[in-house]
Short mmCIF file of C-alpha atoms in Angstrom, two decimals:
data_model
loop_
_atom_site.label_atom_id
_atom_site.label_comp_id
_atom_site.label_asym_id
_atom_site.label_seq_id
_atom_site.Cartn_x
_atom_site.Cartn_y
_atom_site.Cartn_z
CA UNK A 1269 0.00 0.00 0.00
CA UNK A 1270 1.07 3.58 -0.69
CA UNK A 1271 1.39 4.95 2.81
CA UNK A 1272 4.02 7.61 2.09
CA UNK A 1273 2.81 11.14 2.69
CA UNK A 1274 3.20 13.42 -0.32
CA UNK A 1275 1.97 16.98 -0.79
CA UNK A 1276 3.15 17.16 -4.42
CA UNK A 1277 5.64 19.98 -3.90
CA UNK A 1278 9.36 20.52 -3.57
CA UNK A 1279 11.11 23.59 -2.21
CA UNK A 1280 13.18 25.64 -4.63
CA UNK A 1281 15.35 28.69 -4.08
CA UNK A 1282 14.23 31.41 -6.50
CA UNK A 1283 15.02 35.01 -7.42
CA UNK A 1284 11.98 37.24 -7.83
CA UNK A 1285 11.92 40.45 -9.81
CA UNK A 1286 8.97 42.81 -9.29
CA UNK A 1287 8.99 46.41 -10.51
CA UNK A 1288 12.82 46.35 -10.64
CA UNK A 1289 13.01 45.08 -7.04
CA UNK A 1290 15.01 41.85 -6.67
CA UNK A 1291 14.54 39.40 -3.81
CA UNK A 1292 15.66 35.83 -3.05
CA UNK A 1293 13.31 33.40 -1.31
CA UNK A 1294 12.19 29.80 -1.08
CA UNK A 1295 9.24 28.81 -3.27
CA UNK A 1296 7.16 25.66 -3.81
CA UNK A 1297 7.31 23.88 -7.17
CA UNK A 1298 4.99 21.08 -8.29
CA UNK A 1299 6.65 17.65 -8.37
CA UNK A 1300 7.10 15.78 -11.64
CA UNK A 1301 8.54 12.28 -11.70
CA UNK A 1302 8.57 9.20 -13.98
CA UNK A 1303 6.11 6.56 -12.75
CA UNK A 1304 6.34 3.09 -14.26
CA UNK A 1305 3.19 0.97 -14.45
CA UNK A 1306 3.89 -2.77 -14.32
CA UNK A 1307 1.24 -5.50 -14.68
CA UNK A 1308 2.09 -9.01 -13.49
CA UNK A 1309 5.76 -8.26 -14.03
CA UNK A 1310 5.26 -6.76 -17.51
CA UNK A 1311 6.19 -3.10 -17.91
CA UNK A 1312 3.37 -1.31 -19.75
CA UNK A 1313 3.95 2.44 -19.57
CA UNK A 1314 6.01 5.17 -17.98
CA UNK A 1315 4.05 8.32 -17.22
CA UNK A 1316 5.34 11.63 -15.91
CA UNK A 1317 3.19 12.67 -12.98
CA UNK A 1318 3.07 14.08 -9.48
CA UNK A 1319 4.01 11.18 -7.15
CA UNK A 1320 0.99 11.43 -4.84
CA UNK A 1321 -2.16 9.29 -4.64
CA UNK A 1322 -0.41 6.66 -6.71
CA UNK A 1323 -2.69 3.74 -5.90
CA UNK A 1324 -5.64 5.79 -7.10
CA UNK A 1325 -3.65 6.73 -10.21
CA UNK A 1326 -2.81 3.10 -10.98
CA UNK A 1327 -6.43 1.96 -10.60
CA UNK A 1328 -7.80 4.92 -12.54
CA UNK A 1329 -5.30 4.55 -15.38
CA UNK A 1330 -6.10 0.87 -15.69
CA UNK A 1331 -9.84 1.62 -15.88
CA UNK A 1332 -9.78 4.65 -18.17
CA UNK A 1333 -7.38 3.01 -20.59
CA UNK A 1334 -9.67 -0.03 -20.80
CA UNK A 1335 -6.99 -2.38 -19.48
CA UNK A 1336 -9.36 -3.76 -16.83
CA UNK A 1337 -13.15 -3.79 -16.77
CA UNK A 1338 -13.54 -3.17 -13.06
CA UNK A 1339 -11.38 -2.26 -10.09
CA UNK A 1340 -11.91 -5.78 -8.71
CA UNK A 1341 -9.76 -7.11 -11.60
CA UNK A 1342 -6.77 -5.54 -9.83
CA UNK A 1343 -5.80 -7.86 -6.99
CA UNK A 1344 -2.86 -5.94 -5.57
CA UNK A 1345 -1.05 -2.62 -6.00
CA UNK A 1346 2.49 -2.20 -4.67
CA UNK A 1347 4.20 1.20 -4.84
CA UNK A 1348 8.01 1.19 -4.80
CA UNK A 1349 9.54 4.63 -4.40
CA UNK A 1350 13.06 5.54 -5.46
CA UNK A 1351 14.93 8.83 -5.25
CA UNK A 1352 13.91 10.01 -8.72
CA UNK A 1353 11.26 7.54 -9.86
CA UNK A 1354 8.41 5.28 -8.80
CA UNK A 1355 7.42 1.78 -9.85
CA UNK A 1356 3.81 0.67 -9.40
CA UNK A 1357 3.53 -3.11 -9.60
CA UNK A 1358 0.01 -4.47 -10.05
CA UNK A 1359 -1.34 -7.98 -10.02
CA UNK A 1360 -4.35 -8.31 -12.31
CA UNK A 1361 -6.78 -11.01 -13.41
CA UNK A 1362 -5.78 -13.38 -16.21
CA UNK A 1363 -8.29 -11.92 -18.66
CA UNK A 1364 -7.02 -8.41 -18.02
CA UNK A 1365 -3.41 -9.50 -18.49
CA UNK A 1366 -4.24 -11.00 -21.89
CA UNK A 1367 -5.77 -7.67 -22.95
CA UNK A 1368 -2.78 -5.74 -21.62
CA UNK A 1369 -0.42 -7.89 -23.66
CA UNK A 1370 -2.44 -7.17 -26.79
CA UNK A 1371 -2.49 -3.41 -26.25
CA UNK A 1372 0.94 -3.12 -24.70
CA UNK A 1373 2.62 0.23 -25.16
CA UNK A 1374 6.33 0.89 -24.99
CA UNK A 1375 6.33 4.58 -24.18
CA UNK A 1376 7.93 7.22 -22.09
CA UNK A 1377 4.92 9.44 -21.53
CA UNK A 1378 5.46 13.18 -21.43
CA UNK A 1379 3.56 15.01 -18.73
CA UNK A 1380 -0.06 13.96 -18.95
CA UNK A 1381 0.47 12.45 -22.40
CA UNK A 1382 -2.34 10.06 -23.11
CA UNK A 1383 -1.37 8.63 -26.49
CA UNK A 1384 2.33 9.27 -27.12
CA UNK A 1385 4.05 6.00 -27.93
CA UNK A 1386 1.00 4.34 -29.49
CA UNK A 1387 2.33 2.08 -32.22
CA UNK A 1388 -0.69 2.29 -34.54
CA UNK A 1389 -3.48 4.78 -35.21
CA UNK A 1390 -5.89 1.85 -34.92
CA UNK A 1391 -5.06 1.62 -31.22
CA UNK A 1392 -6.46 5.10 -30.54
CA UNK A 1393 -10.00 3.66 -30.23
CA UNK A 1394 -11.90 6.59 -31.76
CA UNK A 1395 -15.31 4.85 -31.92
CA UNK A 1396 -16.79 4.88 -28.41
CA UNK A 1397 -20.01 3.13 -27.53
CA UNK A 1398 -22.80 5.37 -26.18
CA UNK A 1399 -22.59 5.80 -22.43
CA UNK A 1400 -24.91 3.54 -20.50
CA UNK A 1401 -27.25 6.29 -19.26
CA UNK A 1402 -26.95 9.94 -20.31
CA UNK A 1403 -30.29 11.05 -18.84
CA UNK A 1404 -28.68 12.43 -15.66
CA UNK A 1405 -26.62 14.91 -17.68
CA UNK A 1406 -29.81 16.62 -18.79
CA UNK A 1407 -30.63 17.35 -15.16
CA UNK A 1408 -27.54 19.53 -14.69
CA UNK A 1409 -28.70 23.14 -14.78
CA UNK A 1410 -26.81 26.31 -15.60
CA UNK A 1411 -26.90 27.14 -11.88
CA UNK A 1412 -25.28 23.77 -11.08
CA UNK A 1413 -22.45 24.38 -13.54
CA UNK A 1414 -21.97 27.85 -12.07
CA UNK A 1415 -21.84 26.37 -8.58
CA UNK A 1416 -19.16 23.87 -9.61
CA UNK A 1417 -17.09 26.66 -11.19
CA UNK A 1418 -17.43 28.71 -8.00
CA UNK A 1419 -16.50 25.90 -5.58
CA UNK A 1420 -13.78 24.24 -7.64
CA UNK A 1421 -10.86 26.63 -6.90
CA UNK A 1422 -11.29 26.07 -3.17
CA UNK A 1423 -10.22 22.44 -3.67
CA UNK A 1424 -7.10 23.22 -5.73
CA UNK A 1425 -4.50 23.24 -2.95
CA UNK A 1426 -1.60 22.13 -5.14
CA UNK A 1427 -2.42 24.76 -7.76
CA UNK A 1428 -2.60 27.43 -5.08
CA UNK A 1429 0.80 26.41 -3.71
CA UNK A 1430 2.66 26.05 -7.00
CA UNK A 1431 0.66 27.52 -9.89
CA UNK A 1432 1.53 24.42 -11.90
CA UNK A 1433 -1.11 21.72 -11.36
CA UNK A 1434 -4.25 20.55 -13.12
CA UNK A 1435 -7.30 19.31 -11.26
CA UNK A 1436 -10.15 16.89 -11.94
CA UNK A 1437 -13.27 17.06 -9.81
CA UNK A 1438 -16.38 14.96 -9.30
CA UNK A 1439 -19.59 16.93 -8.93
CA UNK A 1440 -23.12 16.00 -7.96
CA UNK A 1441 -25.99 16.78 -10.32
CA UNK A 1442 -26.64 20.01 -8.39
CA UNK A 1443 -23.05 21.15 -8.90
CA UNK A 1444 -21.63 20.42 -5.45
CA UNK A 1445 -17.95 19.52 -5.71
CA UNK A 1446 -17.48 16.21 -3.89
CA UNK A 1447 -13.89 15.21 -4.68
CA UNK A 1448 -10.89 16.73 -6.46
CA UNK A 1449 -7.55 15.23 -7.41
CA UNK A 1450 -4.56 17.20 -8.68
CA UNK A 1451 -1.51 16.40 -10.77
CA UNK A 1452 1.02 18.09 -13.02
CA UNK A 1453 -0.80 16.39 -15.93
CA UNK A 1454 -4.51 16.75 -16.65
CA UNK A 1455 -4.92 13.11 -17.77
CA UNK A 1456 -3.21 11.94 -14.59
CA UNK A 1457 -5.52 14.08 -12.47
CA UNK A 1458 -8.54 12.44 -14.11
CA UNK A 1459 -7.05 8.97 -13.60
CA UNK A 1460 -6.47 9.71 -9.92
CA UNK A 1461 -10.05 10.93 -9.58
CA UNK A 1462 -11.47 7.81 -11.25
CA UNK A 1463 -9.31 5.57 -9.09
CA UNK A 1464 -10.51 7.38 -5.96
CA UNK A 1465 -14.17 7.12 -6.96
CA UNK A 1466 -13.76 3.42 -7.79
CA UNK A 1467 -12.62 2.86 -4.21
CA UNK A 1468 -15.77 4.56 -2.94
CA UNK A 1469 -18.11 2.60 -5.21
CA UNK A 1470 -19.59 5.81 -6.68
CA UNK A 1471 -22.29 5.59 -9.35
CA UNK A 1472 -20.53 7.41 -12.20
CA UNK A 1473 -23.76 7.89 -14.14
CA UNK A 1474 -25.10 10.24 -11.44
CA UNK A 1475 -22.74 13.19 -11.63
CA UNK A 1476 -20.19 14.89 -13.84
CA UNK A 1477 -16.48 15.55 -14.15
CA UNK A 1478 -15.15 19.11 -13.88
CA UNK A 1479 -11.66 19.79 -15.27
CA UNK A 1480 -9.31 22.74 -14.83
CA UNK A 1481 -7.96 22.22 -18.36
CA UNK A 1482 -9.11 22.18 -21.95
CA UNK A 1483 -11.29 19.28 -23.08
CA UNK A 1484 -8.93 17.07 -25.07
CA UNK A 1485 -9.84 13.89 -26.94
CA UNK A 1486 -8.22 11.70 -24.32
CA UNK A 1487 -10.12 13.17 -21.38
CA UNK A 1488 -13.49 12.67 -23.09
CA UNK A 1489 -12.53 9.16 -24.24
CA UNK A 1490 -11.47 8.16 -20.74
CA UNK A 1491 -14.75 9.46 -19.28
CA UNK A 1492 -16.78 7.64 -21.93
CA UNK A 1493 -15.17 4.31 -21.03
CA UNK A 1494 -16.51 4.70 -17.50
CA UNK A 1495 -20.03 5.70 -18.67
CA UNK A 1496 -19.65 9.21 -17.26
CA UNK A 1497 -22.44 11.19 -18.98
CA UNK A 1498 -20.96 14.69 -18.77
CA UNK A 1499 -17.64 16.51 -18.68
CA UNK A 1500 -17.21 20.23 -18.00
CA UNK A 1501 -13.97 22.14 -18.50
CA UNK A 1502 -12.57 25.57 -17.72
CA UNK A 1503 -10.94 25.96 -21.13
CA UNK A 1504 -11.79 25.10 -24.73
CA UNK A 1505 -12.51 21.70 -26.29
CA UNK A 1506 -10.76 20.26 -29.31
CA UNK A 1507 -12.63 19.17 -32.42
CA UNK A 1508 -11.92 15.51 -31.71
CA UNK A 1509 -13.13 15.84 -28.13
CA UNK A 1510 -16.43 17.21 -29.44
CA UNK A 1511 -16.72 14.38 -31.96
CA UNK A 1512 -16.05 11.71 -29.33
CA UNK A 1513 -18.59 13.29 -26.96
CA UNK A 1514 -21.23 13.29 -29.71
CA UNK A 1515 -20.59 9.63 -30.56
CA UNK A 1516 -20.65 8.63 -26.89
CA UNK A 1517 -23.86 10.67 -26.39
CA UNK A 1518 -22.15 12.62 -23.62
CA UNK A 1519 -22.78 16.20 -22.63
CA UNK A 1520 -19.74 18.44 -23.11
CA UNK A 1521 -19.59 22.00 -21.79
CA UNK A 1522 -16.51 24.23 -21.77
CA UNK A 1523 -15.42 27.77 -20.89
CA UNK A 1524 -17.25 27.14 -17.62
CA UNK A 1525 -17.54 30.18 -15.38
CA UNK A 1526 -19.77 31.19 -12.49
CA UNK A 1527 -22.06 33.04 -14.88
CA UNK A 1528 -22.07 30.84 -17.95
CA UNK A 1529 -20.53 28.24 -20.26
CA UNK A 1530 -20.49 27.07 -23.86
CA UNK A 1531 -22.28 23.83 -24.74
CA UNK A 1532 -20.97 21.62 -27.56
CA UNK A 1533 -23.25 18.58 -27.49
CA UNK A 1534 -27.01 18.45 -27.85
CA UNK A 1535 -27.87 16.29 -24.81
CA UNK A 1536 -28.91 19.29 -22.72
CA UNK A 1537 -32.48 20.28 -22.05
CA UNK A 1538 -31.43 23.95 -21.85
CA UNK A 1539 -33.10 26.27 -24.33
CA UNK A 1540 -31.53 29.37 -25.92
CA UNK A 1541 -32.72 32.66 -24.44
#
């Protein structure tokens, strides 16, 4: 078990210049470290991430990448920390291991990189199935999205300390922020969130994900694999993210602020003014 405390920061001596005034002080910088994911002794991927909440990251990555169907397919997670790296060794079910061998990646993932190192375009999996139940997404009002945007920054402790972290949050249908995970990479933050929710046995069809980043293809694809009906982001979506959301029959809203947002998929019951 990962019992090592980690706040995701390191102290760095810096020189600050403000209005021609120069000062030297200690500052906090977000941690970034290579994390190797190993399944039944087989190395699958190396991702650059913040070395906190690593069991949740391992479970979430395995789920959102489609390597396992359920958290119960992961029998054990062992985190081995070194000075400049981490190895996460997982024991998974036989069926999951066979799938992992078929989709094995040999990659050194840049920060938050979801697809670098893929050997074939065919492995990108650009044809998602519709999410199991998208009806809950239609219940999310403009006021709920505004509430999530208002509450979200209060949960971003690592971002407040360093200015260099992304966050993924889980929100109820009325916009209450219930859980937030942070990481130097946005994909890693979402994986950590999914891994955390899996441990709590949360019904992922009855809420939505709120992200501090843009809506990239990989974030939407990961959410679709878990039947999450809605994803909301602070920044813009990409064209492929919109396409994947449409095909998965998900609701996608971006540029989320306290007083508004932009909707990109037609699952909402909201009507233009």
